[in-house]
């Protein structure tokens, strides 16, 4: 009994340190692949916690290996847009101007009731009252009430020098439209830290290194 | 404050229960080991009639111990002890001295190993 108790305490401490090193403070912030890693880590910890025939190191070493892989993947996600898109996907527009975009809803394996429950949790009870609902990469549905919108909604079109094709599609704009805007502002895409654009072509940006 | 009291209480209960569990297993196994040693001495005296009677008694004692150990110990350890006990009793009944003494040794070792497995030692933890 005492051995099992001490093993459980040690594994708890290992899990605590690993989760802290993963740097996630809220479960709602996690990406699907992070959720899988957390579930696998938890499963690896329960083996040596309850099974005395398993050495503790056989539980701890795979946990540390997963943490190592997670840190490498996280680094790649932060530095490479293509990997980020491949692993986390892009935000998806599910509702625009009070209408569900059916094709996207089915692609995301959503049903009407999923959308309804999420918009109700934001205090909106009719789809017609939703200006936009965007399914974020962490699974959270960002809902914008029509009442809150005075003009059109701005979306990020460039993040850290990388073009966000998905948001351009939402704004019903093409690459050429953005190229024209960039040319008129006389700025290179790769020099932009963040740029937003709305349906009225209002383009706001911040240069890398702090300039506007 | 209430949480600290609960935490300390749970910790104390676990430590006391764990210590009691270990001492109970050690006491009952020492009794069992001493019975095995007695039977070995009886075999050395060539008194197989008495040895067989004691071996039968040993089997019954084991069945009692098993009932309480099953809550505290892994089944595989008890199965291992039981397997060795059956062969020991068999050799006592067939009056094969060397085999009986050898199986008594291996039975005693299996019991000691099982007790060792329960102790709070770094090699058991890691």
Short mmCIF file of C-alpha atoms in Angstrom, two decimals:
data_model
loop_
_atom_site.label_atom_id
_atom_site.label_comp_id
_atom_site.label_asym_id
_atom_site.label_seq_id
_atom_site.Cartn_x
_atom_site.Cartn_y
_atom_site.Cartn_z
CA UNK A 1 0.00 0.00 0.00
CA UNK A 2 2.74 2.46 0.97
CA UNK A 3 4.70 1.65 -2.20
CA UNK A 4 1.64 2.30 -4.37
CA UNK A 5 0.97 5.53 -2.45
CA UNK A 6 4.53 6.81 -2.95
CA UNK A 7 4.51 5.78 -6.64
CA UNK A 8 1.24 7.67 -7.17
CA UNK A 9 2.68 10.77 -5.46
CA UNK A 10 5.83 10.70 -7.62
CA UNK A 11 3.83 10.23 -10.83
CA UNK A 12 1.52 13.06 -9.84
CA UNK A 13 4.53 15.34 -9.44
CA UNK A 14 5.88 14.23 -12.84
CA UNK A 15 2.50 14.93 -14.47
CA UNK A 16 2.27 18.28 -12.73
CA UNK A 17 5.70 19.35 -14.00
CA UNK A 18 5.00 18.03 -17.53
CA UNK A 19 1.67 19.85 -17.83
CA UNK A 20 3.29 23.07 -16.52
CA UNK A 21 6.09 22.69 -19.08
CA UNK A 22 3.45 22.30 -21.80
CA UNK A 23 2.40 25.78 -20.73
CA UNK A 24 -1.34 25.36 -20.91
CA UNK A 25 -3.34 27.11 -18.26
CA UNK A 26 -6.83 26.38 -19.57
CA UNK A 27 -8.22 23.21 -21.05
CA UNK A 28 -10.29 25.24 -23.49
CA UNK A 29 -7.11 26.60 -25.06
CA UNK A 30 -5.83 23.24 -26.18
CA UNK A 31 -5.65 22.05 -29.76
CA UNK A 32 -6.96 18.58 -30.69
CA UNK A 33 -3.41 17.15 -30.95
CA UNK A 34 -2.60 18.57 -27.50
CA UNK A 35 -5.71 16.91 -26.12
CA UNK A 36 -4.53 13.57 -27.55
CA UNK A 37 -1.06 14.06 -26.00
CA UNK A 38 -2.60 14.86 -22.61
CA UNK A 39 -4.84 11.77 -22.76
CA UNK A 40 -1.90 9.54 -23.74
CA UNK A 41 0.27 11.04 -20.98
CA UNK A 42 -2.49 10.39 -18.44
CA UNK A 43 -2.83 6.81 -19.66
CA UNK A 44 0.94 6.26 -19.44
CA UNK A 45 0.92 7.50 -15.85
CA UNK A 46 -1.90 5.24 -14.70
CA UNK A 47 -0.02 2.05 -15.70
CA UNK A 48 2.90 2.23 -13.23
CA UNK A 49 0.64 3.93 -10.67
CA UNK A 50 -1.53 0.86 -10.26
CA UNK A 51 0.54 -1.97 -11.73
CA UNK A 52 3.39 -2.92 -9.40
CA UNK A 53 4.90 -5.17 -12.06
CA UNK A 54 5.64 -2.10 -14.21
CA UNK A 55 8.70 -0.07 -13.32
CA UNK A 56 8.06 3.61 -12.80
CA UNK A 57 10.70 4.53 -15.34
CA UNK A 58 8.68 2.70 -18.01
CA UNK A 59 5.93 5.21 -17.34
CA UNK A 60 8.08 8.31 -16.85
CA UNK A 61 10.36 7.89 -19.89
CA UNK A 62 7.53 7.75 -22.50
CA UNK A 63 5.91 10.74 -20.77
CA UNK A 64 9.16 12.70 -21.12
CA UNK A 65 9.48 11.51 -24.75
CA UNK A 66 5.99 12.84 -25.49
CA UNK A 67 6.85 16.14 -23.79
CA UNK A 68 10.00 16.33 -25.93
CA UNK A 69 8.00 15.69 -29.11
CA UNK A 70 5.37 18.18 -28.03
CA UNK A 71 8.01 20.86 -27.53
CA UNK A 72 9.52 20.19 -30.99
CA UNK A 73 6.07 20.26 -32.60
CA UNK A 74 5.18 23.44 -30.73
CA UNK A 75 8.36 25.10 -31.96
CA UNK A 76 7.58 24.04 -35.54
CA UNK A 77 4.00 25.28 -35.20
CA UNK A 78 5.23 28.69 -34.12
CA UNK A 79 7.80 28.97 -36.86
CA UNK A 80 6.15 27.27 -39.84
CA UNK A 81 2.73 28.30 -41.10
CA UNK A 82 2.29 25.22 -43.30
CA UNK A 83 2.85 22.84 -40.36
CA UNK A 84 0.52 24.96 -38.25
CA UNK A 85 -2.22 24.66 -40.87
CA UNK A 86 -1.60 20.93 -41.27
CA UNK A 87 -1.75 20.22 -37.52
CA UNK A 88 -4.23 22.79 -36.23
CA UNK A 89 -6.20 23.69 -39.35
CA UNK A 90 -7.61 27.13 -40.09
CA UNK A 91 -10.49 29.01 -38.50
CA UNK A 92 -13.71 28.24 -40.38
CA UNK A 93 -16.70 30.48 -40.94
CA UNK A 94 -19.86 28.58 -39.94
CA UNK A 95 -22.40 31.40 -39.95
CA UNK A 96 -22.36 34.54 -42.07
CA UNK A 97 -25.06 37.22 -41.96
CA UNK A 98 -27.47 35.03 -40.03
CA UNK A 99 -27.12 32.03 -42.37
CA UNK A 100 -25.42 28.73 -41.65
CA UNK A 101 -22.84 27.77 -44.26
CA UNK A 102 -24.07 24.21 -44.66
CA UNK A 103 -21.08 22.85 -46.54
CA UNK A 104 -18.64 23.99 -43.83
CA UNK A 105 -20.94 22.74 -41.08
CA UNK A 106 -20.94 19.22 -42.59
CA UNK A 107 -17.18 19.31 -43.25
CA UNK A 108 -16.60 20.05 -39.56
CA UNK A 109 -19.02 17.25 -38.51
CA UNK A 110 -21.20 19.80 -36.78
CA UNK A 111 -24.97 19.47 -36.47
CA UNK A 112 -27.42 22.33 -36.10
CA UNK A 113 -27.88 21.58 -32.39
CA UNK A 114 -24.11 21.94 -31.78
CA UNK A 115 -24.20 25.40 -33.30
CA UNK A 116 -27.42 26.33 -31.49
CA UNK A 117 -26.07 25.29 -28.09
CA UNK A 118 -22.86 27.24 -28.65
CA UNK A 119 -24.60 30.41 -29.77
CA UNK A 120 -27.07 30.10 -26.88
CA UNK A 121 -24.12 29.98 -24.50
CA UNK A 122 -23.13 33.39 -25.91
CA UNK A 123 -26.59 34.78 -25.17
CA UNK A 124 -27.98 34.62 -28.72
CA UNK A 125 -31.12 32.56 -29.38
CA UNK A 126 -31.67 33.00 -33.12
CA UNK A 127 -29.26 32.17 -35.91
CA UNK A 128 -30.59 35.22 -37.74
CA UNK A 129 -29.12 37.42 -34.98
CA UNK A 130 -25.61 36.10 -35.62
CA UNK A 131 -23.43 38.28 -37.84
CA UNK A 132 -20.57 35.79 -37.95
CA UNK A 133 -19.70 32.55 -36.17
CA UNK A 134 -16.14 31.36 -36.63
CA UNK A 135 -14.99 27.93 -35.51
CA UNK A 136 -11.52 28.55 -34.10
CA UNK A 137 -8.71 26.00 -34.38
CA UNK A 138 -9.07 25.08 -30.69
CA UNK A 139 -12.75 24.13 -31.25
CA UNK A 140 -14.15 27.30 -29.69
CA UNK A 141 -16.95 28.99 -31.64
CA UNK A 142 -16.47 32.76 -31.77
CA UNK A 143 -19.89 34.34 -32.20
CA UNK A 144 -20.46 37.95 -33.20
CA UNK A 145 -23.90 39.37 -32.51
CA UNK A 146 -25.40 41.50 -35.29
CA UNK A 147 -26.22 44.16 -32.68
CA UNK A 148 -22.52 44.55 -31.92
CA UNK A 149 -21.61 45.20 -35.53
CA UNK A 150 -21.77 48.76 -36.70
CA UNK A 151 -19.80 48.28 -39.90
CA UNK A 152 -18.21 45.18 -41.37
CA UNK A 153 -16.07 42.86 -39.33
CA UNK A 154 -12.29 43.07 -39.79
CA UNK A 155 -10.33 39.82 -40.09
CA UNK A 156 -6.61 39.12 -40.00
CA UNK A 157 -5.33 38.59 -43.51
CA UNK A 158 -1.60 38.56 -42.77
CA UNK A 159 0.00 37.08 -39.67
CA UNK A 160 3.75 37.35 -39.22
CA UNK A 161 4.37 37.83 -42.95
CA UNK A 162 2.11 34.90 -43.94
CA UNK A 163 -1.12 35.33 -45.87
CA UNK A 164 -4.26 33.79 -44.30
CA UNK A 165 -6.10 32.41 -47.31
CA UNK A 166 -9.05 31.21 -45.23
CA UNK A 167 -9.88 34.68 -43.97
CA UNK A 168 -9.53 36.14 -47.46
CA UNK A 169 -12.14 33.63 -48.59
CA UNK A 170 -14.42 34.69 -45.73
CA UNK A 171 -14.09 38.30 -46.87
CA UNK A 172 -14.82 37.10 -50.43
CA UNK A 173 -11.53 38.53 -51.61
CA UNK A 174 -8.86 37.09 -53.84
CA UNK A 175 -5.08 37.12 -53.63
CA UNK A 176 -5.07 39.72 -56.38
CA UNK A 177 -7.27 42.06 -54.33
CA UNK A 178 -4.81 41.86 -51.43
CA UNK A 179 -1.83 42.30 -53.77
CA UNK A 180 -3.42 45.51 -55.09
CA UNK A 181 -3.94 46.82 -51.56
CA UNK A 182 -0.33 45.99 -50.62
CA UNK A 183 0.92 47.70 -53.77
CA UNK A 184 -1.15 50.79 -53.06
CA UNK A 185 0.33 50.93 -49.54
CA UNK A 186 3.77 50.24 -50.97
CA UNK A 187 4.58 47.48 -48.49
CA UNK A 188 5.87 43.94 -48.83
CA UNK A 189 3.79 41.15 -47.30
CA UNK A 190 6.78 39.62 -45.49
CA UNK A 191 7.45 42.91 -43.67
CA UNK A 192 4.00 42.91 -42.04
CA UNK A 193 3.57 41.55 -38.51
CA UNK A 194 -0.25 41.68 -38.57
CA UNK A 195 -2.76 43.11 -41.02
CA UNK A 196 -6.55 43.27 -40.87
CA UNK A 197 -9.02 43.87 -43.63
CA UNK A 198 -12.78 44.26 -43.67
CA UNK A 199 -15.39 43.96 -46.40
CA UNK A 200 -15.15 47.69 -47.05
CA UNK A 201 -11.46 47.23 -47.90
CA UNK A 202 -10.34 49.02 -44.76
CA UNK A 203 -6.76 47.79 -44.40
CA UNK A 204 -4.88 48.23 -41.11
CA UNK A 205 -1.44 46.84 -40.52
CA UNK A 206 1.56 46.81 -38.23
CA UNK A 207 5.05 46.42 -39.65
CA UNK A 208 7.54 44.03 -38.15
CA UNK A 209 9.75 45.90 -35.70
CA UNK A 210 6.90 48.12 -34.46
CA UNK A 211 6.23 50.49 -37.42
CA UNK A 212 2.71 51.27 -38.76
CA UNK B 1 -7.41 25.14 7.41
CA UNK B 2 -10.13 22.49 6.97
CA UNK B 3 -8.37 21.24 3.84
CA UNK B 4 -5.04 20.95 5.66
CA UNK B 5 -6.69 18.93 8.43
CA UNK B 6 -8.30 16.58 5.85
CA UNK B 7 -4.98 16.29 4.00
CA UNK B 8 -3.02 15.44 7.15
CA UNK B 9 -5.75 13.00 8.27
CA UNK B 10 -5.72 11.15 4.93
CA UNK B 11 -1.91 11.06 4.96
CA UNK B 12 -1.80 9.71 8.52
CA UNK B 13 -4.47 7.09 7.73
CA UNK B 14 -2.56 5.89 4.66
CA UNK B 15 0.75 5.72 6.57
CA UNK B 16 -0.81 3.88 9.55
CA UNK B 17 -2.77 1.49 7.31
CA UNK B 18 0.32 0.84 5.17
CA UNK B 19 2.51 0.18 8.22
CA UNK B 20 -0.14 -2.11 9.75
CA UNK B 21 -0.54 -3.96 6.45
CA UNK B 22 3.21 -4.60 6.19
CA UNK B 23 3.52 -5.73 9.81
CA UNK B 24 0.46 -8.01 9.45
CA UNK B 25 1.89 -9.65 6.31
CA UNK B 26 5.30 -10.02 7.98
CA UNK B 27 3.83 -11.55 11.17
CA UNK B 28 1.62 -14.03 9.32
CA UNK B 29 4.42 -14.98 6.93
CA UNK B 30 6.89 -15.47 9.83
CA UNK B 31 4.42 -17.85 11.42
CA UNK B 32 4.06 -19.69 8.12
CA UNK B 33 7.84 -19.79 7.55
CA UNK B 34 8.35 -21.21 11.03
CA UNK B 35 5.77 -23.96 10.30
CA UNK B 36 7.66 -24.82 7.07
CA UNK B 37 10.94 -24.96 9.02
CA UNK B 38 9.34 -27.27 11.62
CA UNK B 39 8.12 -29.66 8.91
CA UNK B 40 11.62 -29.69 7.41
CA UNK B 41 13.04 -30.75 10.80
CA UNK B 42 10.39 -33.47 11.13
CA UNK B 43 11.34 -34.77 7.65
CA UNK B 44 15.01 -34.83 8.72
CA UNK B 45 13.94 -37.01 11.67
CA UNK B 46 12.24 -39.28 9.12
CA UNK B 47 8.90 -38.95 10.90
CA UNK B 48 6.78 -38.77 7.75
CA UNK B 49 3.54 -39.56 9.53
CA UNK B 50 3.88 -36.41 11.63
CA UNK B 51 5.26 -34.42 8.64
CA UNK B 52 2.19 -35.33 6.57
CA UNK B 53 -0.10 -34.29 9.41
CA UNK B 54 1.78 -30.97 9.75
CA UNK B 55 1.76 -30.44 5.96
CA UNK B 56 -2.02 -30.87 5.93
CA UNK B 57 -2.23 -28.37 8.77
CA UNK B 58 0.08 -26.01 6.81
CA UNK B 59 -2.25 -26.14 3.81
CA UNK B 60 -5.20 -25.17 6.01
CA UNK B 61 -3.20 -22.34 7.58
CA UNK B 62 -2.35 -21.11 4.08
CA UNK B 63 -6.03 -21.08 3.08
CA UNK B 64 -6.73 -18.83 6.10
CA UNK B 65 -3.79 -16.55 5.31
CA UNK B 66 -4.77 -16.35 1.65
CA UNK B 67 -8.18 -14.95 2.56
CA UNK B 68 -6.65 -11.92 4.28
CA UNK B 69 -3.66 -11.55 1.96
CA UNK B 70 -5.94 -11.45 -1.11
CA UNK B 71 -7.04 -7.96 -0.02
CA UNK B 72 -3.48 -6.76 0.49
CA UNK B 73 -1.40 -8.53 -2.11
CA UNK B 74 -1.26 -9.19 -5.81
CA UNK B 75 -2.89 -12.48 -6.92
CA UNK B 76 0.15 -13.58 -8.93
CA UNK B 77 2.31 -13.70 -5.76
CA UNK B 78 -0.25 -15.82 -3.93
CA UNK B 79 -0.66 -18.15 -6.90
CA UNK B 80 3.11 -18.63 -6.94
CA UNK B 81 3.17 -19.45 -3.21
CA UNK B 82 0.23 -21.81 -3.58
CA UNK B 83 1.84 -23.63 -6.51
CA UNK B 84 5.01 -24.20 -4.45
CA UNK B 85 3.00 -25.24 -1.39
CA UNK B 86 1.13 -27.88 -3.41
CA UNK B 87 4.36 -29.42 -4.69
CA UNK B 88 5.86 -29.33 -1.14
CA UNK B 89 2.84 -31.15 0.31
CA UNK B 90 2.99 -33.63 -2.57
CA UNK B 91 6.67 -34.49 -1.89
CA UNK B 92 5.98 -34.82 1.85
CA UNK B 93 3.20 -37.28 1.10
CA UNK B 94 5.34 -39.21 -1.36
CA UNK B 95 8.14 -39.23 1.26
CA UNK B 96 10.81 -37.90 -1.12
CA UNK B 97 13.16 -36.23 1.36
CA UNK B 98 15.47 -34.26 -0.95
CA UNK B 99 12.65 -33.03 -3.20
CA UNK B 100 10.52 -32.13 -0.16
CA UNK B 101 13.39 -30.17 1.41
CA UNK B 102 14.13 -28.43 -1.90
CA UNK B 103 10.47 -27.47 -2.43
CA UNK B 104 10.30 -26.24 1.18
CA UNK B 105 13.23 -23.91 0.38
CA UNK B 106 11.60 -22.60 -2.76
CA UNK B 107 8.28 -22.13 -0.91
CA UNK B 108 10.06 -20.13 1.80
CA UNK B 109 11.83 -18.05 -0.87
CA UNK B 110 8.54 -17.32 -2.67
CA UNK B 111 7.04 -16.08 0.63
CA UNK B 112 10.10 -13.93 1.41
CA UNK B 113 10.03 -12.46 -2.10
CA UNK B 114 6.36 -11.56 -1.78
CA UNK B 115 7.01 -9.82 1.54
CA UNK B 116 10.02 -8.04 0.09
CA UNK B 117 7.81 -6.78 -2.74
CA UNK B 118 5.55 -4.99 -0.23
CA UNK B 119 8.32 -3.10 1.57
CA UNK B 120 8.84 0.61 1.03
CA UNK B 121 12.24 0.53 -0.66
CA UNK B 122 13.63 2.52 -3.62
CA UNK B 123 13.87 -0.62 -5.79
CA UNK B 124 10.17 -1.29 -5.19
CA UNK B 125 9.21 2.30 -5.98
CA UNK B 126 11.21 2.78 -9.21
#
